[in-house]
Each structure stands twice: as structure tokens, then as C-alpha cells.
mmCIF file of C-alpha atoms in Angstrom:
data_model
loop_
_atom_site.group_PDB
_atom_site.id
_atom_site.type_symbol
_atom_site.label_atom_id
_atom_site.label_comp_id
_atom_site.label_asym_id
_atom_site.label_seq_id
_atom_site.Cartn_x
_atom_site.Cartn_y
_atom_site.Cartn_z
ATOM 1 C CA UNK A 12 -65.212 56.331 -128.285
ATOM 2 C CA UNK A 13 -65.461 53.640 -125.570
ATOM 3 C CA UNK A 14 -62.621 53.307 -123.892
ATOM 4 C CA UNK A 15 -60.761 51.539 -120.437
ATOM 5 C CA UNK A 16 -57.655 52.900 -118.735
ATOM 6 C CA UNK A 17 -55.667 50.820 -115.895
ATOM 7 C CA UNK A 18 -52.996 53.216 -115.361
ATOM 8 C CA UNK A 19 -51.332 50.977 -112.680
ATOM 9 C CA UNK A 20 -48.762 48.509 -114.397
ATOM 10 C CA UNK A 21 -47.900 46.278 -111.367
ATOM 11 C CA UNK A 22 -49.018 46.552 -107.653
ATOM 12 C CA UNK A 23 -47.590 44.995 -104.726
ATOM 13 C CA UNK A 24 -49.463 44.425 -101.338
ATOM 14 C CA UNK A 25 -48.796 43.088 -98.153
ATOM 15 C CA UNK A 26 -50.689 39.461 -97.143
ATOM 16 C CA UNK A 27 -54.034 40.226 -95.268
ATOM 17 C CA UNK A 28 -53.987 44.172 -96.260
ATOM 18 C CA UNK A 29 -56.458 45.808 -98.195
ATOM 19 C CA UNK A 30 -55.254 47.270 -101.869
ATOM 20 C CA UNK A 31 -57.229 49.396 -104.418
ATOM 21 C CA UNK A 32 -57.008 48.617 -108.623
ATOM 22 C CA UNK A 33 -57.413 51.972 -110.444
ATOM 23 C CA UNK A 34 -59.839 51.986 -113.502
ATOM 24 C CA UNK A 35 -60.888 54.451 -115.148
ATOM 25 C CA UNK A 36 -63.569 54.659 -118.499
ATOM 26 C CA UNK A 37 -64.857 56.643 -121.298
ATOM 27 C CA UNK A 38 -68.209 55.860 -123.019
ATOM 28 C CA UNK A 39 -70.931 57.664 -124.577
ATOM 29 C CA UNK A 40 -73.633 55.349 -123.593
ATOM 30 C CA UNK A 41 -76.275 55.819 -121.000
ATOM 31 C CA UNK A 42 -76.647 52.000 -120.289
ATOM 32 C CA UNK A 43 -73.397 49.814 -119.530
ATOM 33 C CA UNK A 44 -71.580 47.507 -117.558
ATOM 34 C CA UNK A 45 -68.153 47.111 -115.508
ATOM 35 C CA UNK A 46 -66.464 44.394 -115.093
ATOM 36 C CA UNK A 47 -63.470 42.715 -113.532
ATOM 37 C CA UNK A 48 -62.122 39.920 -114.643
ATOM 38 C CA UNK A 49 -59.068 37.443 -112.618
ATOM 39 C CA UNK A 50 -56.475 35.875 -114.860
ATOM 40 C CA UNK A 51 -53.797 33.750 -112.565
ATOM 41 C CA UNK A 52 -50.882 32.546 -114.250
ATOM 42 C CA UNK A 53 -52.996 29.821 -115.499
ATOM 43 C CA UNK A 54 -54.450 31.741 -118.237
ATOM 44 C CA UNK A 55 -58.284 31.459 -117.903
ATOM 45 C CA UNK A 56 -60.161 34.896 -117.275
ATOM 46 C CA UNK A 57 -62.121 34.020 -114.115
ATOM 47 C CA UNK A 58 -65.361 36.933 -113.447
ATOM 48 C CA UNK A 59 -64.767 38.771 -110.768
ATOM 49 C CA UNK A 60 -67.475 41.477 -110.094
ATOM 50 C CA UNK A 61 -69.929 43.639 -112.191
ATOM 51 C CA UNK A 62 -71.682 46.716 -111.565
ATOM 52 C CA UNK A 63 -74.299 48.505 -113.640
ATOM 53 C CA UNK A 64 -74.685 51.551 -114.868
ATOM 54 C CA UNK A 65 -77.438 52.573 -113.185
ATOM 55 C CA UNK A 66 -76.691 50.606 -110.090
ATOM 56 C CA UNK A 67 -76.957 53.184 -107.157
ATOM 57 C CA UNK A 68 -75.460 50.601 -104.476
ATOM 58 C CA UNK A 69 -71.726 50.069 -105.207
ATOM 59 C CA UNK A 70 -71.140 46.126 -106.162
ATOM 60 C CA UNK A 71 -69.764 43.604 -104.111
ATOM 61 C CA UNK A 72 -68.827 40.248 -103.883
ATOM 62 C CA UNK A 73 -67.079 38.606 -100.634
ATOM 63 C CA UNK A 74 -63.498 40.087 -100.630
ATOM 64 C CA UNK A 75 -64.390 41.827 -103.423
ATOM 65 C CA UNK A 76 -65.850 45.360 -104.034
ATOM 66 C CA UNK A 77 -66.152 47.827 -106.810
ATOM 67 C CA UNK A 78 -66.043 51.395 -105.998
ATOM 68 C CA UNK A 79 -68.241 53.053 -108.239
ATOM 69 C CA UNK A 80 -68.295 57.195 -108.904
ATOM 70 C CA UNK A 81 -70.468 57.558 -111.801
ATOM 71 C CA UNK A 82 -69.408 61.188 -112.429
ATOM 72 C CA UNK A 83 -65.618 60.784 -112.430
ATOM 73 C CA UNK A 84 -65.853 58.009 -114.503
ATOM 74 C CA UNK A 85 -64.166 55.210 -112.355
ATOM 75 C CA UNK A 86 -64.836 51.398 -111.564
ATOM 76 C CA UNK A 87 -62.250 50.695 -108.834
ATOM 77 C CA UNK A 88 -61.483 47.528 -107.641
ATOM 78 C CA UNK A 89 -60.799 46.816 -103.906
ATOM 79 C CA UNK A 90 -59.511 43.269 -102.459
ATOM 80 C CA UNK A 91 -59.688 43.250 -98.634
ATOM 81 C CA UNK A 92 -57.407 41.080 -96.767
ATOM 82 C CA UNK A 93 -55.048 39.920 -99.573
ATOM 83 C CA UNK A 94 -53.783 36.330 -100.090
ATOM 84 C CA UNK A 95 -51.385 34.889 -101.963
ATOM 85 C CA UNK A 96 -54.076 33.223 -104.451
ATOM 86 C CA UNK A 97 -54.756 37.031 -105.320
ATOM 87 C CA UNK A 98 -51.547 37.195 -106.911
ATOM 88 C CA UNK A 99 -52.539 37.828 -110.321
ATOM 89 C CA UNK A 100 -53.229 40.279 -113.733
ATOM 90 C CA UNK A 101 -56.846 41.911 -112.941
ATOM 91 C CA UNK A 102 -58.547 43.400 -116.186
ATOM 92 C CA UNK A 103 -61.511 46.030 -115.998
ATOM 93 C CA UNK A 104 -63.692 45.956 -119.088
ATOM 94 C CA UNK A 105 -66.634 47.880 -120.037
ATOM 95 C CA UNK A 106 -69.956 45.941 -121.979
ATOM 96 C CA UNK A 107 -73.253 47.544 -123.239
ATOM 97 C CA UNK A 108 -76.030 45.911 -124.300
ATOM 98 C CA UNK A 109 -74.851 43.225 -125.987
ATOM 99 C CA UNK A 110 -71.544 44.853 -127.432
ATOM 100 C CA UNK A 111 -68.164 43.886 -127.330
ATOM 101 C CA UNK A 112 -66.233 44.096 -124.258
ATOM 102 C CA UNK A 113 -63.926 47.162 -124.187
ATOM 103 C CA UNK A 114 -60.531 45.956 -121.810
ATOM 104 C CA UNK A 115 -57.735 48.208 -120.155
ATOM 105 C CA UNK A 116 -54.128 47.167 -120.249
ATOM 106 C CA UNK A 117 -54.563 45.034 -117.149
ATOM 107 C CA UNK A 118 -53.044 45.563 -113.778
ATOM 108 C CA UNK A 119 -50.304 42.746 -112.602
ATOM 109 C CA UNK A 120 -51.123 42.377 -108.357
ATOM 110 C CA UNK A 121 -47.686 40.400 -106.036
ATOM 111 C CA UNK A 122 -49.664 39.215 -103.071
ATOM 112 C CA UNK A 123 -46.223 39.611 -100.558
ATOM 113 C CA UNK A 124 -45.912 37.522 -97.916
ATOM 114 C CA UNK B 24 -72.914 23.462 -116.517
ATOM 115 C CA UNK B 25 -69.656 23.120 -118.265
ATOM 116 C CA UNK B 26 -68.160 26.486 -118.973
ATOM 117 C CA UNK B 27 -66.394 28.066 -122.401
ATOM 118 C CA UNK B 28 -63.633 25.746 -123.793
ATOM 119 C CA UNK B 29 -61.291 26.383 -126.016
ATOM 120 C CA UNK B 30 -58.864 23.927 -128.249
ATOM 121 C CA UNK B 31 -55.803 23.796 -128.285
ATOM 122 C CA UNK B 32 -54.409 25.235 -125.277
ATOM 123 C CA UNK B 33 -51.219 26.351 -126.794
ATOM 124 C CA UNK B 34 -49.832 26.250 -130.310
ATOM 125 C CA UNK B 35 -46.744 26.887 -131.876
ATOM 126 C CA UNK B 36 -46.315 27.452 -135.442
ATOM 127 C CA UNK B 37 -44.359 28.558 -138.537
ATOM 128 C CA UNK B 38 -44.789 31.801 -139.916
ATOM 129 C CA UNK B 39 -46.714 31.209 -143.366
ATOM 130 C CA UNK B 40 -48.543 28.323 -141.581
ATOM 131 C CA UNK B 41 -51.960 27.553 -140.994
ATOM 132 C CA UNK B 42 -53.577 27.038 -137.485
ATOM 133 C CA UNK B 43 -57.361 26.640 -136.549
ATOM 134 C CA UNK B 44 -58.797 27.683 -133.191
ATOM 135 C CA UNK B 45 -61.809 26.249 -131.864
ATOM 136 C CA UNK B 46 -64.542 27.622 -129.436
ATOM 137 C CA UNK B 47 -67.114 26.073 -127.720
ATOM 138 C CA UNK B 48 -69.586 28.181 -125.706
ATOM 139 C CA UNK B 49 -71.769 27.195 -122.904
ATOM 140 C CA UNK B 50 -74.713 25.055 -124.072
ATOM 141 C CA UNK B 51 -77.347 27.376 -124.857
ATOM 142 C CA UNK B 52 -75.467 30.394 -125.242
ATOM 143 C CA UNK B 53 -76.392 32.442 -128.479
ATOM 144 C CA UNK B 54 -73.886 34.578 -128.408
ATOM 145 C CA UNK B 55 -70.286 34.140 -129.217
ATOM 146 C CA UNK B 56 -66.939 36.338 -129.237
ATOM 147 C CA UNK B 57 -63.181 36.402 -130.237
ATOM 148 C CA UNK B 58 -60.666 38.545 -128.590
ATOM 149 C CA UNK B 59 -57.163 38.666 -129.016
ATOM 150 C CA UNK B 60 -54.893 39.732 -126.483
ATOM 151 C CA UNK B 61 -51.026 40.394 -127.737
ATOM 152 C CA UNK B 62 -48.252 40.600 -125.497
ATOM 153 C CA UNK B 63 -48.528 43.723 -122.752
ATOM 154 C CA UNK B 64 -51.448 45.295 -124.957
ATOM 155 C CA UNK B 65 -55.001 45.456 -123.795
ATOM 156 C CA UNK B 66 -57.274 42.553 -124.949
ATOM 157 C CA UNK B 67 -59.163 43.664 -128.126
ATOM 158 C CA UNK B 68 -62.137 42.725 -129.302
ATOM 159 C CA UNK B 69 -61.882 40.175 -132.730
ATOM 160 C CA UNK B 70 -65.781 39.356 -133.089
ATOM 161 C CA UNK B 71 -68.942 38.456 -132.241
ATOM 162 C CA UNK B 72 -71.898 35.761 -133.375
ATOM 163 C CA UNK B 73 -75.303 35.739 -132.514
ATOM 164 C CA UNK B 74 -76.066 31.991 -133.424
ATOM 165 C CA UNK B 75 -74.840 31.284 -136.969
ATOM 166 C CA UNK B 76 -74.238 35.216 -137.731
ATOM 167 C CA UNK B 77 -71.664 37.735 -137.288
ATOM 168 C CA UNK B 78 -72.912 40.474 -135.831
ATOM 169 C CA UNK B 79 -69.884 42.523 -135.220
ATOM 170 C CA UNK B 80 -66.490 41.538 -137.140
ATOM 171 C CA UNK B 81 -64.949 45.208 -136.882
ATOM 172 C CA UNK B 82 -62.251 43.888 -134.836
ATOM 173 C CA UNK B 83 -61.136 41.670 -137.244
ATOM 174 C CA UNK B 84 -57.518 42.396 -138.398
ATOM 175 C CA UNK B 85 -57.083 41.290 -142.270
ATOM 176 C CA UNK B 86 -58.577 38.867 -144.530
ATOM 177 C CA UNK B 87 -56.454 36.041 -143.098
ATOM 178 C CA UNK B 88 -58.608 35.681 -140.066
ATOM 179 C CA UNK B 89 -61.451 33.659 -140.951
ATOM 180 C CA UNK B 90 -63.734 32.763 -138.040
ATOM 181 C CA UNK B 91 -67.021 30.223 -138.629
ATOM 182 C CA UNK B 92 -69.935 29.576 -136.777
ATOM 183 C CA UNK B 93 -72.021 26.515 -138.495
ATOM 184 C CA UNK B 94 -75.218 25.616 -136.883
ATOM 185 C CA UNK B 95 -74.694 28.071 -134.182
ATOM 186 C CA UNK B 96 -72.900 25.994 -131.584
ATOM 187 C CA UNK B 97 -68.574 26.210 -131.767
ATOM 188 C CA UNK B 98 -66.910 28.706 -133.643
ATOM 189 C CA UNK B 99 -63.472 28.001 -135.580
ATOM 190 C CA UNK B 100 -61.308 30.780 -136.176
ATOM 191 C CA UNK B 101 -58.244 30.484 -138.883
ATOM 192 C CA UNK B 102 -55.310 32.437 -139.558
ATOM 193 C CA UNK B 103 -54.128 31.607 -142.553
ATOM 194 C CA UNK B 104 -50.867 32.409 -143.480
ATOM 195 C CA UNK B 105 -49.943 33.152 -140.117
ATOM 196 C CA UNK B 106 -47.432 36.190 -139.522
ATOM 197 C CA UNK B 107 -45.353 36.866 -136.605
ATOM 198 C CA UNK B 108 -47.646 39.826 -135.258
ATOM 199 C CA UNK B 109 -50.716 36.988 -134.653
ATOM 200 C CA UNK B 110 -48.979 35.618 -131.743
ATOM 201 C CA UNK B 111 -50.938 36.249 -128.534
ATOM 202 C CA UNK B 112 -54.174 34.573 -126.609
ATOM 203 C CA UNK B 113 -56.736 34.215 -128.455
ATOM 204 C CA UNK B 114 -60.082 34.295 -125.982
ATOM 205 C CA UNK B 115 -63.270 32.979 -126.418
ATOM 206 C CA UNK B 116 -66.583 34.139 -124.651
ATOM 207 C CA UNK B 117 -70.260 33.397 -124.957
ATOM 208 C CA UNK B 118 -73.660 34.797 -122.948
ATOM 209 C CA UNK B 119 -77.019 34.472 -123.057
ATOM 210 C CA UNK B 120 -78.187 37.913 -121.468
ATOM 211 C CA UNK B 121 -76.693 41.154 -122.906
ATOM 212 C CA UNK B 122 -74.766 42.450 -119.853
ATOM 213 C CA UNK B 123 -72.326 39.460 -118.962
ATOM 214 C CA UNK B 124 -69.718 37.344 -120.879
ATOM 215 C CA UNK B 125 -68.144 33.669 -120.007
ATOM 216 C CA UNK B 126 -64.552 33.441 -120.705
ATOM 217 C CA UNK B 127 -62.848 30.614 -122.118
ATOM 218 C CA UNK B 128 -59.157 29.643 -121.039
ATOM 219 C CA UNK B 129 -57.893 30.998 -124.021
ATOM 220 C CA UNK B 130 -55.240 29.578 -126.530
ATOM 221 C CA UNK B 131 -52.205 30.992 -126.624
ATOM 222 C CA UNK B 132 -50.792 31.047 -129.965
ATOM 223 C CA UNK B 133 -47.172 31.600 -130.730
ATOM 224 C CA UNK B 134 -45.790 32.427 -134.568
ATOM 225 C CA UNK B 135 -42.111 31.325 -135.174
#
């Protein structure tokens, strides 16, 4: 069974430090995908970052970076130097191959002054 | 390119009530999902349309969720009666390759 776990709730971090988003997965496939997803207080799910199963290089995007380890199973998301726009709930989701997106509970970030 | 919209924005209805929720993908995009996302709970997978069909309704709650797809462009989805338990945001999503998905803003639906 495919399945997401974001066992962090809430996380706080200090403005311009680094912090780390814990996600872990469970799937049976060979072939899938990780995702993060943004969603501000707004509402709207804003892509983050995506990294492939079979990507050997782990993903990044500006700030943004996924720490990838294949054999433990995790997709870990790290923001360097924090602002206060990164307050927000961050949501890891698995996709394969056209499939429905599999989502964790989400993870709730305070960007702290 | 305009992205995934999504009508209304918020509603707030009566239990035993009807309410229609409307989708509209990026221009070109065959495919098409639902997900539902309750209060503190993960967001869960509702459906999924390639063009006109469903492909994958196993997420589908009951029989008063009704979603449409005519002509393969927006999708409607209904809840009819309503019940207290539908509230939540109800996300929309669409992609043309098989590996990444296009959120909508959501609606967030609330059942009185």
C-alpha cells in the first residue's frame, strides 16, 4: 500500500536559518515521484520540488532541496535561509505514472523573526 | 498560461443541501483530479479523468458525490445531500505528462 508519513506536526525556525521537513514513504512501485507542495494561508497548493525515483542527483530548486535516501525510504525537505514568506503548511506526496497523488498529514512551518 | 481554477472559492451550506464545484484545468491538460482534504487529515485522493473518462473514482466516498467531465475540458463535482462530514477543501489538479500535477486554489466547503 502506498503510503506518506510527515511525522512533524508544527516546526518553528529562526529567520535566515536552515530547517529540515521529515517525510517519509511506502510504495511498492519501482517508478515514482516525490513531491512537495507550499500551501500559505491563502489556500492554493503552490509546487515546490520533485525528485524521481530513479534520480541519482538529489533535487533542488533555489532555497529549496530534497534530500533523497532511496533505501530508507525518505524525501526530506530542506529550506535554507528561512523567511517569513516560508511560513506555511508543506505537504509531501508521492505520484506514479499517472496515479493519484498519495499526501502525508502536512507539516505546519512559523518562520520566527 | 493560466493555471487550475476552481469556483467558488468558499461555500457555506445547509446540511441536506446541494452544492456544485467546478474545475477548470490548464488548457490542454487531459488529465483531471479531485481531492478532498478534511480538517487536520491528509489530503485524499477523490478522482481522476483522462478527457471525458474516469479513470480512477476509488476515492470517491458515497453515491452523493457525483463528479462530470463533458467534452473533456472542466469537471463539476456535486454533493448532493450534503452531510456535515463533506466539509473540507476540495482540490482540483490537472497534467499533461504522467509524473507532475497543477493544483488549483481549492474550494473550501463548509456544511452547517
Amino acid at each position: 500500500a502506498q503510503k506518506i508519513t510527515q511525522t512533524q506536526p508544527g516546526m518553528f525556525v529562526q529567520e535566515k536559518e536552515a530547517v529540515t521537513l521529515d517525510c517519509t514513504y511506502d510504495t511498492s512501485d519501482q517508478s515514482y515521484g516525490l513531491f512537495w507542495y507550499k500551501q500559505p494561508s491563502s489556500g492554493e497548493m503552490i509546487f515546490l520540488i520533485y525528485q524521481g525515483s530513479y534520480d541519482e542527483q538529489n533535487a533542488t530548486e533555489g532555497r529549496y532541496s530534497l534530500n533523497f535516501q532511496k533505501a530508507r525510504k525518505s524525501a526530506n525537505l530542506v529550506i535554507s535561509a528561512s523567511q517569513l514568506g516560508d511560513s506555511a503548511m508543506y505537504f509531501c506526496a508521492m505520484g506514479s505514472l499517472g496515479n493519484q497523488f498519495y499526501f502525508g498529514t502536512g507539516t505546519s512551518l512559523t518562520v520566527i523573526p | 498560461e493560466a493555471g487550475v481554477t476552481q469556483f467558488p472559492s468558499h461555500s457555506v451550506i445547509e446540511k441536506g443541501q446541494t452544492v456544485t464545484l467546478r474545475c477548470d484545468p490548464i488548457s490542454g491538460h487531459d488529465n483531471l483530479y479531485w481531492y478532498r482534504r478534511v480538517m487536520g487529515k491528509e489530503i485524499k485522493f477523490l478522482l481522476h479523468f483522462v478527457k471525458e473518462s474516469k479513470q480512477d473514482e476509488s476515492g470517491m466516498p458515497n453515491n452523493r458525490f457525483l463528479a462530470e467531465r463533458t467534452g473533456g475540458t472542466y469537471s463539476t463535482l456535486k454533493v448532493q445531500p450534503a452531510e456535515l462530514e463533506d466539509s473540507g477543501v476540495y482540490f482540483c489538479a490537472s497534467s499533461d505528462r504522467l509524473d507532475e500535477q497543477f493544483f488549483g486554489p481549492g474550494t473550501r466547503l463548509t456544511v452547517l
